[in-house]
Coordinates of N, CA and C in Angstrom, one line a residue:
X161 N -50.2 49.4 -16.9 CA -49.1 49.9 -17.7 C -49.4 49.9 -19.2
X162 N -48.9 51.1 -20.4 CA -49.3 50.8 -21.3 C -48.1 49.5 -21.4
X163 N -48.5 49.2 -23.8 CA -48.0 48.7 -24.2 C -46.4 48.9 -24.3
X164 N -45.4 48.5 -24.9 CA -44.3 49.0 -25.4 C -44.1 48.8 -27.0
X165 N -43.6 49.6 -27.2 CA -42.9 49.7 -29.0 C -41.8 48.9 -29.5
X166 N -41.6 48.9 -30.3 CA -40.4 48.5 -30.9 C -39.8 48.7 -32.0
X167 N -38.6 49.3 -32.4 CA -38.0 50.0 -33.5 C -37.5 48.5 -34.3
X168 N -37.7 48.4 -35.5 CA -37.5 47.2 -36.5 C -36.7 48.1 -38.2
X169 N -35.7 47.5 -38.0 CA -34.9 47.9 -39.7 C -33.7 46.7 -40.5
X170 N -33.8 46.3 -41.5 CA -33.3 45.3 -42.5 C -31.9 45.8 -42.9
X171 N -30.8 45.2 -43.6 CA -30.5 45.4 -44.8 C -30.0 44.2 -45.4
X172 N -30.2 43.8 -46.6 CA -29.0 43.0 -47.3 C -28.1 43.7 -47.8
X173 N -27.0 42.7 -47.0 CA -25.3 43.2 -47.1 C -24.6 42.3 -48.4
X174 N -24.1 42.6 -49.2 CA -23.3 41.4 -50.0 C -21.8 41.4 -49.5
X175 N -22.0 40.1 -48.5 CA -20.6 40.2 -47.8 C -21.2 38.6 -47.1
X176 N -19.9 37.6 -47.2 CA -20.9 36.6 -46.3 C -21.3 36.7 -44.7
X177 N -21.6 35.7 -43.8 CA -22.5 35.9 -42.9 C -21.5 35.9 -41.8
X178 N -20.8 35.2 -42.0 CA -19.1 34.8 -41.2 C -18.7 36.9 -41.2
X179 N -18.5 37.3 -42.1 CA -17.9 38.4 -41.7 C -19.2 40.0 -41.5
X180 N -20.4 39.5 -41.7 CA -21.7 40.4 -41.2 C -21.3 39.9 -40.1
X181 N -21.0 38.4 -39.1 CA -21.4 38.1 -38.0 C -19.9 39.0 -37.4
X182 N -18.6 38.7 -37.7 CA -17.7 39.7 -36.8 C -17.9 41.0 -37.1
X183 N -18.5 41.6 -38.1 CA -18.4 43.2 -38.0 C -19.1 43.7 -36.5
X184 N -20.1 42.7 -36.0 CA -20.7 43.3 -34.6 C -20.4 42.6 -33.6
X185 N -19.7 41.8 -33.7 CA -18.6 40.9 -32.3 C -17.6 41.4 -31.9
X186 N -16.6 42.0 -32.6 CA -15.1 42.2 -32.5 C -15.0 43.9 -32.4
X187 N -14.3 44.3 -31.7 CA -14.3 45.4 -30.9 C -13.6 46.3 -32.3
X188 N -12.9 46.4 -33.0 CA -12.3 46.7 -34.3 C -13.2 46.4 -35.2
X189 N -13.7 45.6 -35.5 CA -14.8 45.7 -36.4 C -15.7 46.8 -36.2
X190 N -16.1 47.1 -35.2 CA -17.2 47.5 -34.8 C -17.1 48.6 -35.1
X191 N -15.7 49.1 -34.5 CA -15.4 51.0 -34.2 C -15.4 51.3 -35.7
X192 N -15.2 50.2 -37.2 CA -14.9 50.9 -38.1 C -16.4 51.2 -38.9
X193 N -17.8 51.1 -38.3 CA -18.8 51.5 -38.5 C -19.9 51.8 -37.6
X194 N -19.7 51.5 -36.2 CA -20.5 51.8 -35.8 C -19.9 53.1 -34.5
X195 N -19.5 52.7 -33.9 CA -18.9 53.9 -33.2 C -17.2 53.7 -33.1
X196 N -16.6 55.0 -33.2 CA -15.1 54.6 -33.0 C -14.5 54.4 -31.8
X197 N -15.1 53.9 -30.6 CA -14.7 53.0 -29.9 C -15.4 52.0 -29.1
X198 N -14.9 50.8 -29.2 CA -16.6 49.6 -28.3 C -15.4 48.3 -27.7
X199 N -16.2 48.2 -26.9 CA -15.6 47.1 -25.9 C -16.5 46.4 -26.2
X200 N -16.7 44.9 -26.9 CA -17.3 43.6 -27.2 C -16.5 42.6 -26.4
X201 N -17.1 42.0 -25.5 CA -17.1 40.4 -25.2 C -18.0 39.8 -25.7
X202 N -17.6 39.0 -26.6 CA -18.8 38.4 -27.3 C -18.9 37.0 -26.6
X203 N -20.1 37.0 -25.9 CA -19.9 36.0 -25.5 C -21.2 36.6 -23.9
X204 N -22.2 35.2 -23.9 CA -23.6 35.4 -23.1 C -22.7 36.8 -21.8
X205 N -23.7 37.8 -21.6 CA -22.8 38.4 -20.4 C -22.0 39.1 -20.5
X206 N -21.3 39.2 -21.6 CA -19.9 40.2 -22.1 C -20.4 41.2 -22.1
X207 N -19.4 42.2 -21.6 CA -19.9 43.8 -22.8 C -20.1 43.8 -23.8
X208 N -21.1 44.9 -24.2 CA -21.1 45.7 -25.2 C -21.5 47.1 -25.2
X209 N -20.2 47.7 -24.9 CA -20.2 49.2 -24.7 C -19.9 50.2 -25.8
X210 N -20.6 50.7 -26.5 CA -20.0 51.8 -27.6 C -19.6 53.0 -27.0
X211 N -18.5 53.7 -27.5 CA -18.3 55.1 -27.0 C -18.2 56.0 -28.4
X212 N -19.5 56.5 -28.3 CA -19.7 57.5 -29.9 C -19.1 59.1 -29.6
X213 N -17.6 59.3 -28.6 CA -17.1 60.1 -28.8 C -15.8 59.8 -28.4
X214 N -14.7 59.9 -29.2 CA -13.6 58.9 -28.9 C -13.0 59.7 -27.4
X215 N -12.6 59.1 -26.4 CA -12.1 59.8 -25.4 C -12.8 59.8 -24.3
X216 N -14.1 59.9 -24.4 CA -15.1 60.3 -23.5 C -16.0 59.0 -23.0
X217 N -15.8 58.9 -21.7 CA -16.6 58.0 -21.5 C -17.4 57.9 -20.7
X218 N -18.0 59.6 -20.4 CA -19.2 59.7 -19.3 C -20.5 60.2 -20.6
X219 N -20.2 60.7 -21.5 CA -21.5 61.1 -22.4 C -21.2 60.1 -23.8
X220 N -22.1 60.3 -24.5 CA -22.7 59.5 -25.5 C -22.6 58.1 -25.6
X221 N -22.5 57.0 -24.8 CA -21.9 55.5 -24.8 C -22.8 54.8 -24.3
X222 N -22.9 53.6 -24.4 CA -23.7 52.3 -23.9 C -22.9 51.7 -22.9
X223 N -21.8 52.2 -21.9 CA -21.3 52.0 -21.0 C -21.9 51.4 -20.1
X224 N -21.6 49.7 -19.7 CA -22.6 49.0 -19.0 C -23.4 48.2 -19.5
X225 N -23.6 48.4 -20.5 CA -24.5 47.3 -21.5 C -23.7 46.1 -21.7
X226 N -24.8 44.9 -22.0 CA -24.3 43.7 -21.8 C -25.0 42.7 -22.6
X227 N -24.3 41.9 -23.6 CA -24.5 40.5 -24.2 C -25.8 40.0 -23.6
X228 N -27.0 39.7 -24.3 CA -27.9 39.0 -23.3 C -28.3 37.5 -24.2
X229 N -27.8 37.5 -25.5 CA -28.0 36.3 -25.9 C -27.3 36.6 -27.4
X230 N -26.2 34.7 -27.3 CA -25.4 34.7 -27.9 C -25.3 33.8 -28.6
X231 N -25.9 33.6 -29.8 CA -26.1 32.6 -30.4 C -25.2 32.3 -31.7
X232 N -24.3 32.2 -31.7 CA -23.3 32.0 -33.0 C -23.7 31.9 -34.2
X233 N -22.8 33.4 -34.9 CA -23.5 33.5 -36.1 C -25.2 33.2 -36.7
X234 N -26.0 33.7 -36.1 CA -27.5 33.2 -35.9 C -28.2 34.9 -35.4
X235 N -27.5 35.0 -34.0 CA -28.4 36.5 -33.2 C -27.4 36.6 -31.8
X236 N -27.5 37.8 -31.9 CA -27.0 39.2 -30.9 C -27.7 39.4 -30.3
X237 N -28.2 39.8 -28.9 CA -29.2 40.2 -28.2 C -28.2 41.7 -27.2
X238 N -28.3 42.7 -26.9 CA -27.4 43.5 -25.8 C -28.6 44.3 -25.3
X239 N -28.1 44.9 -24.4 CA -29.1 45.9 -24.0 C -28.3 47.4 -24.5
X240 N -28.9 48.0 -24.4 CA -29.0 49.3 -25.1 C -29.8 50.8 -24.1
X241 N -28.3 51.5 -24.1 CA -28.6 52.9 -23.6 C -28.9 53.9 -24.6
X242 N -29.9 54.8 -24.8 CA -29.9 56.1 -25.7 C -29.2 57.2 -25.4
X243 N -28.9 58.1 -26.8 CA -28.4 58.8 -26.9 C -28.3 59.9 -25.6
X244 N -27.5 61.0 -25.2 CA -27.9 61.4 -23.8 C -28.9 62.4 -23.8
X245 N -29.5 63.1 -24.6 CA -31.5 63.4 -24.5 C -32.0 62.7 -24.3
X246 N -31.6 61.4 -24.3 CA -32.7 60.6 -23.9 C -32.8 59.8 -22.5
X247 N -31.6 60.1 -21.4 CA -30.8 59.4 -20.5 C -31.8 59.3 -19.2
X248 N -32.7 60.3 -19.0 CA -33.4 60.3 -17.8 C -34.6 59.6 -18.2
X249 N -35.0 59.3 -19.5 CA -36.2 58.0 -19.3 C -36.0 56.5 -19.7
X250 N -34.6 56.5 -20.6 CA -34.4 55.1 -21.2 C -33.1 54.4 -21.1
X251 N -32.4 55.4 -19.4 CA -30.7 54.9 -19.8 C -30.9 54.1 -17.9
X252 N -32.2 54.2 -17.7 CA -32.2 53.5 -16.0 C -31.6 52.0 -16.1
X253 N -30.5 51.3 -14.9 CA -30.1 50.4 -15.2 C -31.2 48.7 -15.3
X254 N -32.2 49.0 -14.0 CA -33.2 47.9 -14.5 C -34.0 47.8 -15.7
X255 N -34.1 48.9 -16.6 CA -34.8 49.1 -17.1 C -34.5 49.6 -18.4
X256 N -33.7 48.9 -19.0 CA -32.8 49.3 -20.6 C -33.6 48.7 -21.8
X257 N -33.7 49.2 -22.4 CA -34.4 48.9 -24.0 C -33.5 47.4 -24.3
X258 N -33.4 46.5 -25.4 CA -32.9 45.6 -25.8 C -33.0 45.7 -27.5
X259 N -31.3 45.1 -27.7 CA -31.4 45.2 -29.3 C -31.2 43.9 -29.6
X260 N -32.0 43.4 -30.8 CA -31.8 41.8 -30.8 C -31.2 41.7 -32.8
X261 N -30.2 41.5 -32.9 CA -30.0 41.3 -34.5 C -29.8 39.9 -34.9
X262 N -30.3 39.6 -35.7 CA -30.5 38.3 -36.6 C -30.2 38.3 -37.3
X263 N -29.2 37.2 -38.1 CA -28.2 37.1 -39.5 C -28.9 36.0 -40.2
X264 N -29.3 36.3 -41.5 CA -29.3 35.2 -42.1 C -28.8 35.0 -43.8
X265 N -28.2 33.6 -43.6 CA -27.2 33.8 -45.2 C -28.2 33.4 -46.1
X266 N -28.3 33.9 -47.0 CA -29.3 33.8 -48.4 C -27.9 33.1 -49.2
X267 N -26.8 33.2 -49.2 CA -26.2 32.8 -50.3 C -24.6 33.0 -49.6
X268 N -24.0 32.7 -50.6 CA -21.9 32.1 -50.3 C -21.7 34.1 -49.4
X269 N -22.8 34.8 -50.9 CA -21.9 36.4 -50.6 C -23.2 37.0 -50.6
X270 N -24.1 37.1 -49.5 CA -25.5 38.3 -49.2 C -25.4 37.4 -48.1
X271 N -25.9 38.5 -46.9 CA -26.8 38.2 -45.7 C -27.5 38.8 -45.3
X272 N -28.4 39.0 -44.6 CA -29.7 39.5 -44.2 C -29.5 40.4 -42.9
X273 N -29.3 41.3 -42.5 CA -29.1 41.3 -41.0 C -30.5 42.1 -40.8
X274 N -31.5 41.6 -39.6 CA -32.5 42.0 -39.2 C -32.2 43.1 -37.7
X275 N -32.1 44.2 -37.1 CA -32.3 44.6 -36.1 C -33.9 44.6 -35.3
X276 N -34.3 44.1 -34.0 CA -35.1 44.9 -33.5 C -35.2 45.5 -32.3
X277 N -35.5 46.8 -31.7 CA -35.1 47.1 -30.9 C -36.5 47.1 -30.2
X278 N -36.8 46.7 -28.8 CA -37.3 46.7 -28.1 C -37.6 47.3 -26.9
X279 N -39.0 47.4 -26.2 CA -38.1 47.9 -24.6 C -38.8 49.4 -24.7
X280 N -39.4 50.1 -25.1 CA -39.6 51.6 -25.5 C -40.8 51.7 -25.2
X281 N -40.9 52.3 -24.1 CA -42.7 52.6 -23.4 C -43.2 53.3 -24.3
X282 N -44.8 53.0 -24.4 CA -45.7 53.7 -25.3 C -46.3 54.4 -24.1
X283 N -45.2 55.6 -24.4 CA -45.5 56.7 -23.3 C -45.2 58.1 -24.0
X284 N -46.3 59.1 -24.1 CA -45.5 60.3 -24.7 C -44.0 60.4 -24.4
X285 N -43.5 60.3 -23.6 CA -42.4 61.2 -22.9 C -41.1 60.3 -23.8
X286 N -41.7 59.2 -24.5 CA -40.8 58.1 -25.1 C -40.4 58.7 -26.3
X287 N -41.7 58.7 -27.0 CA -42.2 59.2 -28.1 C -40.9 59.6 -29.6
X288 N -40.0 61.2 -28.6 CA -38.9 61.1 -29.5 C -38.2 60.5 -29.6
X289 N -37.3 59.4 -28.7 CA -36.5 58.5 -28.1 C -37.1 57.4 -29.6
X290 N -38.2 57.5 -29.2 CA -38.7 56.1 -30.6 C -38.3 56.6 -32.0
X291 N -38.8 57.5 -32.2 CA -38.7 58.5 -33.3 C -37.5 58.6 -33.8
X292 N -36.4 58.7 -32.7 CA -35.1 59.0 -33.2 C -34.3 57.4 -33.4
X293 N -34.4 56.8 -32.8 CA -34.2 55.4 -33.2 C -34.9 54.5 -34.5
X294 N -35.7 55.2 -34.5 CA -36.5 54.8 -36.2 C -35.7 54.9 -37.1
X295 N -35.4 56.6 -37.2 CA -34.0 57.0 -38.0 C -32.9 56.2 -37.8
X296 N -32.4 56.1 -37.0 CA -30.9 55.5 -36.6 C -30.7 54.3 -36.9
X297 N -31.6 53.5 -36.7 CA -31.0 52.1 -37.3 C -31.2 52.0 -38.3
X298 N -31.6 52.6 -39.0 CA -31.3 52.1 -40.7 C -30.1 53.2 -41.0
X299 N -30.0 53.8 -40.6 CA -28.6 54.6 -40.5 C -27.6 53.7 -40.6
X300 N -27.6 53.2 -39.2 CA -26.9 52.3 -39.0 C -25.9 51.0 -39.7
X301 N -27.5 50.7 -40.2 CA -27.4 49.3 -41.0 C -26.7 50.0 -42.1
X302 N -27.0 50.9 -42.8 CA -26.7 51.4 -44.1 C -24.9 51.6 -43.6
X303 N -24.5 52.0 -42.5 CA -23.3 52.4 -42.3 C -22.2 51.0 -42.4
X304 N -22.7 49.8 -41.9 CA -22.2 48.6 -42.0 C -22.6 48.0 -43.0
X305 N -23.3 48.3 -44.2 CA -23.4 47.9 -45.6 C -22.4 48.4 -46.2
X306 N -22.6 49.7 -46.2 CA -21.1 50.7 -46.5 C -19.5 49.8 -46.5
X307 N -19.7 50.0 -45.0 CA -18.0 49.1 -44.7 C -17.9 48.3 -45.3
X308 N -18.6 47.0 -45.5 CA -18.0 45.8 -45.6 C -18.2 45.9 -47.2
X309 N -19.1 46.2 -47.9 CA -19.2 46.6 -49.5 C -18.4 46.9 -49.8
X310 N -18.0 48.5 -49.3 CA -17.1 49.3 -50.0 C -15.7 50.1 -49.1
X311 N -15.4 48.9 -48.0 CA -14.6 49.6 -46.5 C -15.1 51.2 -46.6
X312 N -16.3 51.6 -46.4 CA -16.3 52.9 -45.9 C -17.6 52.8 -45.0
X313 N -16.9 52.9 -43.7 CA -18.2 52.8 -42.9 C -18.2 54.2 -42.5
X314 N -19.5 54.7 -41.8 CA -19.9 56.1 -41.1 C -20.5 56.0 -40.0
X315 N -19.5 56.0 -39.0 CA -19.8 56.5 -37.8 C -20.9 57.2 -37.2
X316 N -21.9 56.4 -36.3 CA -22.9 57.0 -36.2 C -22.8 57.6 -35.0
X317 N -24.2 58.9 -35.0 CA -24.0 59.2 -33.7 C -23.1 60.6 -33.5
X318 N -22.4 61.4 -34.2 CA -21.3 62.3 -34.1 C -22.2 63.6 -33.6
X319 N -21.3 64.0 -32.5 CA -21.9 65.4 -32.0 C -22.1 66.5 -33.1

């Protein structure tokens, strides 16, 4: 088997770590930057389902995904479905990519949040799937810098 990849992206947020840590736990938090609708159980095992088209819940969503490590205010671990071009190589249920985010407080008001995503065969067929998540998570990040800076988060992911 080859190796596997892994997509890695930063930001400092000036916001403390306490509310970096609920913007990706709490189901409201979440929808106001990352997708507008997500079912979070925070908590080892819980969901973590995004639905990046409000309504719909057979296309664009992480439907099924699940808490794999939960470490308070510290790191997030879930597994992670792609986008649906990407569904027949990276959305099989044994076999899901993993996103792991780590918080750390530099100070009362900055925190660090690290993403990395894992799990991504170093397989041509992967290749865009990598490519496109390179992009996205700093998207991402930048979209929850947004919110909590300046309450304007952007919705990732929009058809």
């Amino acid at each position: 088997m080859l190796g596997v990849k892994s997509v890695t992206a930063e930001a400092s947020i000036q916001a403390p770590l306490e509310l970096v840590w609920y913007a990706w736990v709490i189901s409201e938090r979440v929808s106001e930057w990352f997708a507008p609708q997500a079912i979070i159980e925070a908590r080892d095992g819980g969901a973590y389902e995004l639905y990046f088209v409000p309504g719909n819940v057979t296309n664009m969503n992480t439907k099924g995904c699940k808490v794999t490590k939960f470490n308070e205010k510290k790191e997030l671990h879930f597994t992670w479905k792609g986008p649906d071009p990407f569904e027949k190589i990276m959305n099989h249920e044994k076999e899901l990519t993993i996103v792991e985010v780590t918080f750390d407080s530099v100070d009362d008001c900055t925190t660090i949040v690290n993403v990395r995503h894992t799990g991504f065969k170093d397989e041509e067929s992967w290749d865009e799937a990598v490519n496109w998540h390179q992009m996205a998570w700093p998207e991402v990040l930048g979209s929850l810098k947004s919110a909590l800076e300046k309450g304007e988060g952007n919705l990732c992911c929009q058809p």
